[in-house]
XYZ file of C-alpha atoms in Angstrom:
712
model
C -0.185 0.000 0.127
C 1.426 3.628 -1.000
C 1.883 5.688 1.815
C 3.500 9.492 2.298
C 5.465 11.257 5.317
C 4.585 14.584 6.618
C 7.683 15.811 4.806
C 6.455 14.552 1.253
C 2.796 15.743 2.038
C 4.419 19.008 2.748
C 6.071 19.602 -0.445
C 2.552 18.664 -2.325
C 1.086 21.231 -0.558
C 3.857 23.830 -0.334
C 3.860 24.189 3.291
C 6.241 23.546 6.323
C 6.363 20.243 7.815
C 5.236 21.447 10.984
C 2.082 22.732 9.587
C 1.098 19.269 7.508
C 1.739 17.430 10.879
C -0.921 19.965 12.621
C -3.078 19.295 9.749
C -2.731 15.471 10.329
C -3.525 15.865 14.035
C -6.385 18.115 13.389
C -8.341 15.986 10.857
C -7.348 12.750 12.489
C -5.635 11.178 9.471
C -5.237 7.388 9.613
C -1.168 6.209 9.957
C 1.121 3.285 10.815
C 4.318 3.729 12.582
C 7.719 2.542 10.955
C 11.170 2.624 12.027
C 13.255 5.118 10.302
C 16.236 7.526 10.852
C 15.784 9.360 14.303
C 13.199 6.700 15.661
C 9.621 6.069 14.638
C 7.960 7.955 11.471
C 4.513 7.951 10.694
C 3.282 6.950 7.420
C -0.209 7.894 6.137
C -1.800 5.662 3.391
C -2.713 7.616 0.344
C -5.905 5.978 -0.030
C -6.917 7.245 3.550
C -5.646 10.859 2.961
C -8.054 14.077 2.263
C -9.306 14.528 -1.583
C -7.090 17.477 -2.459
C -3.664 15.850 -1.302
C -4.642 12.648 -3.383
C -5.346 14.869 -6.112
C -1.641 16.511 -6.087
C -0.177 13.124 -5.453
C -1.887 11.834 -8.822
C -1.048 14.874 -10.542
C 2.804 14.651 -9.564
C 3.166 11.058 -10.473
C 1.195 11.444 -13.955
C 3.036 13.865 -14.765
C 6.073 12.735 -14.404
C 6.034 9.540 -16.495
C 8.805 8.987 -18.796
C 8.423 9.725 -22.531
C 7.259 6.978 -25.009
C 10.540 5.369 -26.472
C 11.366 6.099 -29.978
C 13.784 2.890 -30.280
C 12.975 0.583 -32.787
C 15.354 -2.115 -31.281
C 13.492 -4.427 -29.133
C 13.553 -4.414 -25.575
C 13.393 -6.975 -22.615
C 9.793 -7.369 -21.312
C 9.088 -5.703 -18.233
C 8.211 -7.466 -15.601
C 5.200 -5.682 -14.746
C 2.659 -3.879 -17.324
C 3.887 -0.433 -16.862
C 1.487 2.676 -17.029
C 1.331 4.264 -20.533
C 3.005 7.390 -21.073
C 0.959 10.291 -22.023
C 1.351 12.894 -24.469
C 2.010 16.371 -23.827
C -1.566 17.323 -24.327
C -2.812 14.494 -22.107
C -1.113 15.581 -19.447
C -2.008 19.376 -19.754
C -5.601 18.027 -19.884
C -4.950 15.970 -16.881
C -3.232 18.766 -14.776
C -6.035 21.080 -15.779
C -8.784 18.752 -14.484
C -6.912 18.462 -11.323
C -6.571 21.948 -10.555
C -9.960 22.492 -11.312
C -11.213 19.619 -9.146
C -8.805 21.364 -6.009
C -10.574 24.731 -6.781
C -13.887 23.050 -6.777
C -13.253 21.185 -3.249
C -11.861 24.411 -1.750
C -15.034 26.448 -2.647
C -17.378 24.161 -1.518
C -15.227 23.875 2.031
C -15.190 27.265 2.331
C -18.670 27.541 2.113
C -20.894 27.030 5.270
C -23.405 24.878 6.482
C -26.592 25.078 3.892
C -24.774 27.003 1.283
C -22.258 24.570 -0.617
C -25.557 23.978 -3.296
C -25.589 27.673 -4.126
C -21.510 27.812 -3.949
C -21.628 24.905 -6.178
C -23.932 26.496 -9.001
C -22.296 29.816 -8.755
C -18.848 28.079 -9.104
C -19.845 26.059 -12.587
C -21.641 29.258 -13.723
C -18.838 31.354 -13.442
C -16.285 28.997 -14.803
C -18.476 27.934 -17.652
C -18.855 31.666 -18.545
C -15.118 32.174 -18.349
C -15.007 34.630 -15.543
C -12.851 32.260 -13.682
C -10.081 30.070 -14.783
C -9.776 31.000 -18.011
C -6.599 28.758 -18.970
C -8.116 25.992 -16.990
C -11.305 26.696 -19.325
C -9.253 26.638 -22.552
C -7.935 23.181 -21.896
C -10.826 21.242 -20.062
C -13.983 23.334 -21.865
C -17.351 23.486 -20.202
C -18.239 21.124 -17.597
C -21.325 20.332 -15.013
C -20.759 19.933 -11.465
C -21.944 16.313 -11.695
C -18.753 15.647 -13.963
C -16.772 16.892 -11.340
C -18.299 15.109 -8.588
C -17.702 11.667 -10.679
C -13.980 12.964 -10.729
C -14.240 12.986 -6.978
C -15.383 9.542 -6.853
C -12.549 8.412 -9.057
C -10.020 9.759 -6.724
C -11.893 7.998 -3.760
C -11.542 4.956 -5.791
C -7.702 5.295 -5.962
C -7.937 6.147 -9.601
C -6.653 9.070 -11.312
C -7.911 11.896 -13.902
C -5.591 10.831 -16.793
C -7.224 9.640 -20.246
C -5.400 6.828 -21.709
C -8.305 5.941 -24.020
C -6.429 4.312 -27.142
C -3.297 3.810 -25.399
C -3.669 0.483 -23.512
C -3.184 -1.545 -26.819
C -1.244 0.837 -28.411
C 1.735 -0.844 -30.602
C -0.283 -4.297 -30.197
C -2.095 -6.350 -32.982
C -3.988 -9.327 -32.982
C -2.130 -10.102 -36.770
C -0.028 -13.415 -35.536
C 3.566 -13.843 -36.882
C 2.718 -16.145 -39.737
C -0.068 -13.924 -41.008
C 2.332 -11.239 -41.072
C 5.309 -12.822 -42.778
C 2.503 -14.027 -45.872
C 1.397 -10.171 -45.787
C 4.987 -8.896 -46.077
C 6.110 -11.171 -49.016
C 3.214 -10.073 -51.251
C 3.381 -6.536 -50.317
C 6.948 -6.032 -50.826
C 6.727 -6.616 -54.439
C 8.469 -4.523 -57.008
C 5.166 -4.613 -58.721
C 3.647 -2.307 -56.117
C 0.711 -4.018 -55.742
C -2.708 -2.202 -54.335
C -3.328 -3.011 -50.665
C -6.728 -4.452 -51.498
C -4.985 -6.964 -53.932
C -2.364 -7.724 -51.077
C -4.744 -8.504 -48.547
C -6.841 -10.558 -50.974
C -3.788 -12.605 -52.100
C -2.607 -12.916 -48.443
C -5.959 -14.513 -47.102
C -6.340 -16.833 -50.237
C -2.500 -18.043 -49.273
C -3.678 -18.456 -45.957
C -6.272 -20.419 -46.486
C -4.191 -22.716 -49.039
C -1.414 -23.137 -46.076
C -4.243 -23.910 -43.533
C -3.436 -20.893 -41.343
C -6.120 -18.868 -39.358
C -7.392 -15.968 -41.214
C -10.494 -14.893 -39.394
C -9.482 -11.458 -38.806
C -11.248 -8.486 -41.366
C -9.574 -6.824 -44.069
C -9.524 -3.564 -42.226
C -7.215 -5.511 -39.262
C -4.784 -6.567 -42.049
C -5.078 -2.773 -43.454
C -4.091 -1.103 -40.377
C -1.193 -3.541 -39.603
C -0.181 -2.964 -43.027
C -0.123 0.991 -42.766
C 1.498 0.352 -39.291
C 4.301 -1.456 -40.800
C 4.692 0.966 -43.541
C 4.544 3.884 -40.947
C 7.230 2.172 -38.886
C 9.853 0.426 -41.661
C 9.060 3.053 -44.382
C 12.784 2.720 -45.679
C 12.276 -0.868 -46.368
C 8.725 -0.079 -47.798
C 10.368 2.350 -49.844
C 13.239 0.307 -51.152
C 11.548 -2.939 -52.016
C 8.693 -1.647 -53.751
C 10.111 1.695 -55.335
C 13.667 1.150 -55.724
C 17.208 2.867 -54.893
C 16.181 6.163 -56.277
C 12.788 6.894 -54.582
C 14.534 5.404 -51.341
C 17.262 7.893 -51.646
C 14.775 10.737 -52.188
C 12.175 9.903 -49.472
C 14.001 8.013 -46.765
C 18.016 8.363 -46.913
C 20.106 11.187 -45.141
C 20.569 14.179 -47.370
C 23.998 16.231 -46.729
C 23.638 19.889 -46.876
C 26.219 22.020 -47.865
C 26.986 25.676 -47.063
C 27.504 27.776 -50.006
C 28.612 30.616 -47.331
C 31.898 29.099 -47.241
C 32.903 29.994 -50.821
C 33.491 32.767 -52.957
C 31.386 33.749 -56.065
C 33.668 31.684 -58.922
C 34.824 29.167 -56.755
C 32.362 26.449 -58.135
C 30.415 26.423 -61.048
C 27.685 23.585 -61.456
C 27.217 22.470 -65.041
C 24.392 20.276 -66.450
C 22.150 19.950 -69.224
C 18.474 20.512 -69.467
C 15.916 19.528 -72.282
C 14.053 22.562 -73.434
C 10.211 22.375 -72.976
C 9.721 24.067 -76.241
C 10.299 23.564 -80.115
C 13.229 25.058 -82.124
C 13.729 24.779 -85.792
C 17.118 22.797 -85.967
C 19.017 24.884 -88.691
C 21.156 21.782 -89.617
C 18.357 19.284 -89.918
C 15.462 21.568 -90.653
C 13.270 19.545 -88.297
C 11.553 21.065 -85.664
C 12.942 19.757 -82.118
C 13.154 20.258 -78.062
C 17.015 20.943 -78.031
C 19.391 20.679 -75.142
C 20.051 23.738 -72.741
C 24.024 23.183 -71.086
C 24.354 26.004 -68.320
C 27.377 26.613 -65.900
C 25.850 27.977 -62.913
C 27.830 29.713 -60.006
C 27.025 28.002 -56.404
C 27.495 30.678 -54.666
C 25.360 33.277 -56.118
C 23.141 31.151 -58.150
C 23.923 33.353 -61.132
C 23.963 31.767 -64.313
C 26.995 32.152 -66.070
C 27.017 30.661 -69.392
C 25.076 28.557 -71.415
C 24.704 27.415 -74.940
C 21.722 25.561 -76.951
C 22.293 22.546 -79.224
C 20.239 19.479 -80.589
C 22.434 17.146 -78.191
C 24.475 17.461 -74.986
C 27.727 17.130 -76.833
C 31.450 18.199 -76.057
C 31.252 21.238 -78.431
C 28.248 22.429 -76.842
C 29.890 22.156 -73.354
C 33.116 23.720 -74.172
C 31.289 26.637 -75.714
C 29.098 27.147 -72.590
C 32.265 26.901 -70.459
C 34.284 29.294 -72.424
C 31.267 31.901 -72.185
C 31.206 31.025 -68.434
C 34.714 32.015 -68.002
C 34.503 35.183 -70.238
C 31.423 36.336 -67.910
C 33.021 35.355 -64.623
C 36.324 36.907 -65.690
C 38.439 34.325 -64.093
C 39.186 30.453 -64.295
C 36.954 28.949 -61.859
C 38.489 26.602 -59.292
C 36.192 23.898 -59.382
C 33.368 22.989 -61.668
C 30.481 20.445 -60.471
C 29.577 18.271 -63.420
C 26.920 15.818 -64.597
C 27.767 12.411 -64.793
C 26.754 11.847 -68.412
C 28.937 10.647 -71.215
C 29.507 14.365 -72.885
C 30.861 15.801 -69.542
C 33.199 12.670 -68.763
C 34.564 12.781 -72.434
C 38.409 12.484 -72.801
C 38.060 15.880 -74.521
C 37.199 17.347 -70.952
C 38.977 14.998 -68.740
C 42.816 14.562 -67.583
C 44.209 11.245 -66.033
C 41.086 10.410 -64.110
C 40.305 7.572 -61.656
C 36.609 7.623 -61.259
C 35.387 6.641 -64.915
C 36.058 4.354 -67.548
C 35.730 7.149 -70.249
C 39.156 8.881 -68.919
C 42.221 7.452 -70.227
C 45.614 8.069 -69.164
C 47.833 10.514 -70.822
C 45.116 12.531 -72.364
C 45.265 15.914 -71.176
C 41.801 17.288 -70.652
C 40.627 20.952 -70.684
C 40.112 21.002 -67.387
C 43.128 20.063 -66.657
C 44.803 22.574 -68.969
C 42.850 25.209 -67.383
C 43.883 24.437 -63.983
C 40.328 23.383 -62.988
C 39.205 20.559 -60.285
C 36.313 18.628 -61.358
C 33.634 16.842 -59.203
C 31.134 14.353 -60.719
C 27.539 14.114 -59.105
C 26.556 10.699 -57.932
C 24.169 8.990 -60.266
C 20.559 9.571 -59.718
C 21.178 12.469 -57.095
C 19.563 15.160 -58.809
C 19.416 17.364 -55.706
C 23.089 17.648 -55.339
C 23.041 19.974 -58.521
C 21.747 23.536 -57.712
C 21.531 24.216 -61.269
C 18.417 21.638 -61.339
C 16.344 24.309 -59.036
C 17.076 26.851 -61.678
C 15.820 24.654 -64.628
C 12.722 24.587 -62.544
C 12.427 27.933 -62.113
C 13.076 28.577 -65.969
C 10.057 26.574 -66.476
C 8.083 30.471 -66.233
C 10.369 31.329 -69.351
C 9.491 28.250 -71.484
C 5.460 28.406 -70.787
C 6.003 31.779 -72.529
C 6.952 30.179 -75.720
C 4.435 29.748 -78.565
C 5.763 25.990 -78.997
C 5.561 25.046 -75.532
C 5.355 21.548 -74.926
C 4.952 20.991 -71.224
C 6.920 20.356 -68.223
C 5.603 16.647 -67.658
C 2.965 14.288 -69.535
C 0.648 15.827 -66.903
C 1.188 19.348 -67.702
C 1.365 19.211 -71.378
C -0.833 21.689 -73.291
C -4.677 20.692 -74.701
C -3.108 20.841 -78.455
C -0.746 17.817 -77.569
C -3.281 15.376 -76.027
C -5.576 12.977 -78.405
C -8.942 14.192 -79.700
C -8.054 17.947 -79.173
C -8.867 18.765 -82.552
C -10.260 22.539 -81.822
C -6.772 23.250 -80.030
C -4.633 21.781 -82.913
C -6.506 23.957 -85.460
C -6.026 27.271 -83.236
C -2.621 26.710 -82.684
C -1.849 25.750 -86.353
C -3.856 29.055 -87.201
C -1.838 31.390 -84.668
C 1.566 29.798 -85.402
C 1.272 29.715 -89.374
C 3.728 27.345 -89.739
C 6.077 29.194 -88.297
C 8.844 28.246 -85.668
C 11.593 29.414 -83.266
C 14.637 29.860 -84.584
C 18.110 29.181 -82.793
C 18.577 33.089 -82.546
C 15.107 33.603 -81.290
C 15.649 30.964 -78.712
C 19.300 32.521 -77.420
C 17.510 35.952 -77.444
C 14.652 34.479 -75.336
C 16.882 32.678 -72.994
C 19.391 35.568 -72.583
C 16.451 38.213 -71.591
C 15.039 35.835 -68.757
C 18.633 35.296 -67.502
C 19.129 38.986 -67.297
C 15.408 39.309 -65.500
C 16.111 36.258 -63.269
C 19.990 37.664 -62.454
C 17.971 41.130 -60.844
C 15.150 39.134 -59.066
C 15.398 39.471 -55.262
C 15.090 35.839 -53.897
C 13.668 36.475 -50.571
C 13.156 32.849 -49.677
C 16.748 31.760 -50.315
C 18.515 30.680 -46.972
C 21.941 31.960 -48.301
C 20.966 35.015 -50.432
C 18.672 36.164 -47.526
C 16.704 38.643 -50.027
C 19.750 39.859 -52.215
C 19.685 39.095 -56.126
C 21.995 37.149 -57.564
C 23.561 40.069 -59.494
C 24.356 41.606 -55.927
C 26.389 38.707 -55.031
C 28.272 38.098 -58.313
C 29.347 41.604 -59.360
C 31.584 42.135 -56.512
C 33.071 38.952 -56.889
C 33.700 38.922 -60.384
C 37.325 38.745 -61.719
C 39.559 41.323 -63.560
C 38.629 39.419 -66.935
C 40.431 36.644 -69.078
C 41.944 37.242 -72.862
C 39.660 35.377 -75.219
C 42.618 34.338 -77.233
C 44.684 33.276 -74.371
C 41.849 31.228 -73.276
C 41.347 29.794 -76.588
C 44.634 28.662 -76.831
C 44.270 27.177 -73.305
C 41.090 24.945 -74.567
C 42.624 23.294 -77.444
C 43.064 19.697 -77.369
C 46.149 17.732 -78.568
C 46.061 14.665 -80.907
C 48.552 12.604 -82.999
C 48.163 12.756 -86.849
C 50.076 11.276 -89.902
C 50.954 13.997 -92.652
C 50.670 12.301 -95.834
C 50.665 13.989 -99.521
C 51.031 17.301 -97.978
C 47.654 16.931 -95.764
C 46.660 16.051 -92.723
C 43.246 14.124 -92.005
C 41.556 14.912 -88.992
C 37.720 14.348 -88.079
C 36.790 13.767 -91.664
C 38.504 16.699 -92.765
C 41.903 17.584 -94.925
C 44.031 20.474 -93.957
C 46.650 21.677 -95.878
C 49.862 24.063 -95.638
C 52.865 24.500 -97.723
C 55.207 23.298 -94.826
C 53.643 19.857 -95.107
C 55.032 19.254 -98.534
C 57.632 16.339 -98.763
C 56.908 15.492 -95.082
C 55.502 11.470 -94.190
C 55.602 11.211 -90.623
C 53.487 11.466 -87.158
C 53.032 14.985 -85.993
C 51.377 16.408 -82.854
C 48.389 18.645 -83.887
C 46.136 21.121 -81.609
C 42.568 22.111 -82.529
C 39.775 23.918 -81.197
C 36.899 22.091 -81.043
C 34.401 25.205 -81.627
C 36.161 26.128 -84.574
C 37.588 23.175 -87.016
C 38.534 25.493 -89.586
C 42.279 25.278 -88.651
C 44.987 23.255 -86.728
C 48.393 23.755 -85.334
C 50.874 21.144 -86.378
C 54.057 20.705 -84.195
C 56.928 18.065 -84.719
C 58.598 17.003 -81.191
C 57.388 20.310 -79.349
C 58.308 22.742 -81.839
C 55.676 24.570 -84.211
C 55.373 23.775 -87.885
C 52.839 25.573 -89.164
C 48.799 26.458 -88.902
C 47.202 24.416 -91.401
C 43.851 25.352 -92.651
C 40.880 23.332 -93.834
C 41.587 22.490 -97.535
C 39.060 23.971 -99.994
C 36.997 21.977 -102.165
C 36.775 22.506 -105.694
C 33.756 22.250 -108.246
C 33.857 18.659 -110.570
C 33.586 20.706 -113.547
C 34.622 24.178 -112.805
C 35.551 25.240 -116.476
C 32.354 23.903 -117.943
C 29.636 24.360 -115.282
C 31.255 26.413 -112.558
C 31.372 30.671 -111.526
C 34.272 32.590 -112.291
C 34.933 32.295 -108.564
C 35.186 28.405 -108.946
C 37.595 28.550 -111.875
C 40.009 30.661 -109.916
C 40.070 28.193 -107.168
C 40.562 25.489 -109.261
C 43.491 27.558 -110.654
C 45.009 27.789 -107.235
C 44.589 24.271 -106.575
C 46.643 23.394 -110.117
C 49.263 25.761 -109.313
C 50.045 23.935 -106.004
C 50.457 20.837 -107.826
C 52.573 22.357 -110.569
C 54.610 24.325 -107.907
C 55.146 20.725 -106.141
C 55.893 19.222 -109.468
C 58.756 21.741 -110.091
C 60.233 21.153 -106.624
C 60.130 17.339 -106.989
C 61.358 17.526 -110.552
C 63.993 19.960 -110.018
C 65.738 18.000 -106.911
C 65.488 15.238 -109.151
C 67.041 16.324 -111.800
C 69.860 17.650 -109.626
C 70.526 14.609 -108.349
C 70.537 12.801 -111.682
C 72.971 15.275 -113.007
C 75.290 15.231 -109.795
C 74.654 11.843 -108.846
C 73.258 9.487 -110.925
C 74.913 9.615 -114.253
C 78.296 9.819 -112.773
C 77.941 6.851 -110.682
C 76.715 5.008 -113.743
C 79.503 6.085 -115.765
C 81.962 4.708 -113.447
C 79.927 1.707 -113.379
C 80.291 1.244 -117.569
C 83.607 2.121 -117.580
C 84.389 -0.673 -114.765
C 82.380 -2.862 -116.985
C 84.586 -2.297 -120.235
C 81.861 0.084 -121.836
C 83.443 2.912 -123.679
C 81.603 5.673 -125.658
C 83.102 4.192 -128.987
C 81.262 1.134 -127.617
C 81.885 -2.253 -125.932
C 86.001 -3.587 -125.971
C 86.664 -6.034 -128.401
C 87.059 -9.674 -126.888
C 89.718 -11.898 -128.265
C 88.426 -15.046 -129.824
C 91.357 -17.164 -128.817
C 91.350 -16.115 -125.056
C 87.239 -16.836 -124.794
C 86.628 -19.050 -122.335
C 85.605 -22.618 -123.354
C 82.169 -23.990 -123.262
C 80.782 -24.985 -120.007
C 80.523 -28.813 -119.184
C 77.096 -30.431 -118.098
C 78.713 -30.414 -114.568
C 79.682 -26.929 -114.704
C 75.766 -25.644 -115.745
C 74.488 -27.911 -112.810
C 76.738 -26.215 -110.421
C 75.739 -22.569 -111.452
C 72.026 -23.646 -111.531
C 72.420 -25.134 -108.222
C 74.119 -21.690 -107.148
C 71.474 -19.359 -108.525
C 68.881 -21.463 -107.008
C 70.417 -20.724 -103.784
C 70.686 -16.990 -104.254
C 67.360 -16.474 -105.248
C 66.188 -18.773 -102.535
C 67.967 -16.495 -99.916
C 67.111 -13.160 -101.523
C 63.371 -13.940 -102.026
C 61.202 -10.983 -100.790
C 59.346 -11.546 -97.719
C 55.377 -10.842 -97.602
C 54.656 -7.448 -96.327
C 52.252 -7.166 -93.540
C 49.652 -4.531 -95.052
C 47.697 -4.335 -91.789
C 51.021 -3.681 -89.776
C 50.222 0.123 -90.223
C 46.632 0.801 -89.616
C 46.823 1.057 -85.644
C 49.089 4.360 -86.815
C 46.337 5.804 -88.789
C 43.085 8.105 -87.464
C 39.541 6.394 -87.976
C 39.021 7.859 -91.538
C 42.256 6.758 -93.298
C 42.107 3.566 -91.619
C 38.721 2.717 -92.831
C 39.936 3.783 -96.464
C 43.034 1.931 -96.591
C 40.592 -1.289 -95.362
C 38.187 -0.205 -98.254
C 40.907 -0.286 -100.715
C 42.457 -3.513 -99.555
C 39.201 -5.077 -99.842
C 38.831 -3.919 -103.356
C 42.188 -5.617 -104.300
C 40.503 -9.132 -103.196
C 42.867 -8.885 -99.966
C 41.224 -10.971 -97.309
C 40.489 -8.815 -93.995
C 40.716 -10.226 -90.782
C 37.850 -10.362 -88.362
C 39.384 -7.629 -86.140
C 39.636 -5.021 -88.860
C 35.977 -6.448 -90.038
C 34.861 -5.644 -86.636
C 36.383 -2.021 -86.887
C 34.690 -1.260 -90.492
C 31.060 -2.105 -88.706
C 31.711 -0.177 -85.912
C 33.229 3.056 -88.131
C 30.091 2.825 -90.349
C 27.929 3.535 -87.127
C 29.841 6.650 -86.124
C 28.761 10.467 -86.837
C 32.145 11.091 -88.827
C 31.128 8.193 -91.568
C 27.773 9.341 -91.752
C 28.604 13.049 -92.216
C 30.821 11.984 -95.000
C 28.444 9.385 -96.176
C 25.888 12.372 -96.767
C 28.270 13.862 -99.540
C 28.426 10.325 -101.217
C 32.209 10.478 -100.107
C 32.568 6.706 -99.111
C 31.049 5.589 -102.443
C 33.092 7.657 -104.799
C 36.328 5.923 -102.495
C 34.904 2.630 -103.450
C 34.412 3.148 -107.051
C 37.579 4.663 -107.394
C 39.371 1.489 -105.989
C 37.404 -0.852 -107.580
C 38.327 0.589 -110.990
C 42.387 0.829 -109.854
C 41.989 -3.082 -108.691
C 40.621 -3.752 -112.233
C 43.153 -1.872 -113.945
C 45.972 -3.651 -111.952
C-alpha cells in the first residue's frame, strides 16, 4: 500500500512539515508507524488522505511519467505491465482537471453549512462563463458539477483523472507472426501491388496453408499501414527502388555555400528545353538541349549554349562563355555524370570513370580546374536543377511550349483535341522559333532572373544573384589566351602534304615532302584550322583544304575557276620542286656513278671492248651448268622477298584513314581479318562516317578503288 510521510505531504501542499503535521493531527489522519532515521516515523496511507492531497499526489505521479521510447530495437519485457506514457496534450488536460477539482473542493469547503449547493452552482456558472480559471477552461472546456463529482468518486476509488483511451493496446496487434510474414511477402514486391490486392492474395494463401485468417480486411490493412509507417525505408526500397528510397528516406548532406566565394564552384548540367526550336542543320522542329554553367555561391547563370544534343562542342562553348562572364578561371567545376561531360576531351588522367584515359590531357586540367562528378540519380546535389525548375516560367511563354511533364502538356498535344490543334496551327502559321530567337529569349529571361531578389533563399537572404555576383567577378580573361588553353591535342600522320582530322583535310605548304607523325592542336569550336607541331616545335597553322567544283571550267562560276587554278598551281609548284631536285640529283650523283660503273665493266663511248676469240672461255660442261644452276637457285631463295604485312600500319592511322585503307584492300581482294572487319562495322555507325556519307564520299572511294583494282 502506498503511503506518504509528513515531509512528502508538505512538498505537495507547499507548506512546512510542521503545518502538515498539525493538519494531520487536527483532521485525524490514519497512519502507521515505521522505524526510520531518528526513531519512529508516521506513514499516512494515500487512500486515507483528504481528496486535495490525493489529487496533488496523482498529478505529481502522472505528469512525471517517462516519454514513449522511439527506439526501434527490441527491448526486454518488463516484469509488470507499465503505465502507458501520456502525450503532452494528455498531461495538460490531466493537470487542468486536477487544478479544477482542487478549486471546486476548496470552494465547497469554504462555504458554510447549507450554502454548498449555491456555492457549487455559482462556481460552475462562473467557470463555464469564462470569468474564472480561463486557462483551465481553454483546455478542459465547459463541465457540469456532476462531472466534477464523478472525478471526486474516481479519486476516492484510488484512480486518477488521466485520459489513456486508445493507448493501452497501442503497438499491439492480433495479427500473428505467420500472417504478418505472408502479408509482407506479397506487399514488398517491386510490382507495387494495391493494398486490396495484397489482402486478398494474403487471405487466399493463408487458406491454402491452413493458417487461421478470420480477421477482417481492415485489421490487415491497419497492420500493413502501421508497418509502412514504422518501416518506411524497407517499404520504399523494396517497392520503389533505390532512387525513390534515396529521395524519401536516405540522409541528405547539406552544403553551406557561404563557405565559398563567387567563382569558386561552377555547377554544369544539361536541360532539355520544353519548347520546340527549328534545327538549322536538319530543318526539323525539335526540343533542344540547354547546357548551363551556374555559380553555386550567387545562383548566377554564367554561361550557356543551345544545341540539338548534349555534346562536347556545346559544353566547351558554354564553359568558355562562363569563364568570360566570370572574368576568371573557376577553381572547381561540379559536373553531371553524363558521357558528354566525362568525354576525354574534357578530362585529364581520372580514376573515377572508365571514359577517361590516362595520358590524355583534358580541357579542365589545361585550365587548372578541378572536377567533381555528381552521384548518379542524385539530382538534388546539383543546385542548377532547381534553377531549371524556375526557368519553366520562361518556357511557358514560348509559343511552341510542350509542357514540363506528361500531366502538364498543353491540350493541343493530347488526343482528340482537334480544336486546340487548329487554333494553334492558325496562330503559329507554320512558323517556329529559330536558334537566334531562342538565344535571345533565354538571355532576356536570365537577365531578369539575375536581378530578381530571392527572399526565400537561405543563403542569398533577400539579395538578387547579380548583387553577390558583381563584387566577386574577376578582372577579366584574354579571349585569345582562353581559346589557346582550350585546345586539345592529338597525334596525326602527314600524308600527301595534308593531315586528315575528323573527316576533314588540312593543308599547308610546310607539310610538303613530309610523311611522318606530328602533333596537332585543334579548337573543337572552330574546326577550320589546326596547329601542327613536331617534337614540341611549331611547324605551321594548317587550314582546312578548299574543295573545288567537279566541272569548274564547264559548269562553275568565275570564283570556281579561280579556285581550281589555285589548286592546280599548288600541284605544279610541287612538281617543279620535285623535278628540280630529281634533275639535280641525276646530274650530280646518278649519271656520274652510272658512267663509272660502265667503265668498270669495259664499256666505252665508242662501244664495248673487242674480245679476243682465242682467249674466249671454253664452253661449259654439263657439271658446270648444274653447279651454276644450283648456286643461282640458292641465291634467289636467300634473296626472296618476304611478304609485307599490309595491316601493320593501320593502328597508326586515324579512324577515317584506317577505314579508307581497309576499303582499298577489300577492293584488291585482300582477305580482311575479323578484327578489322569489326572495326569497319563499328566505324560505319559513327557520326564521322555518316557526315561523309551524306556527300557520297565513301561511295566515290569504293568506285575509285574498284576501277584501280581492275586496272591492276
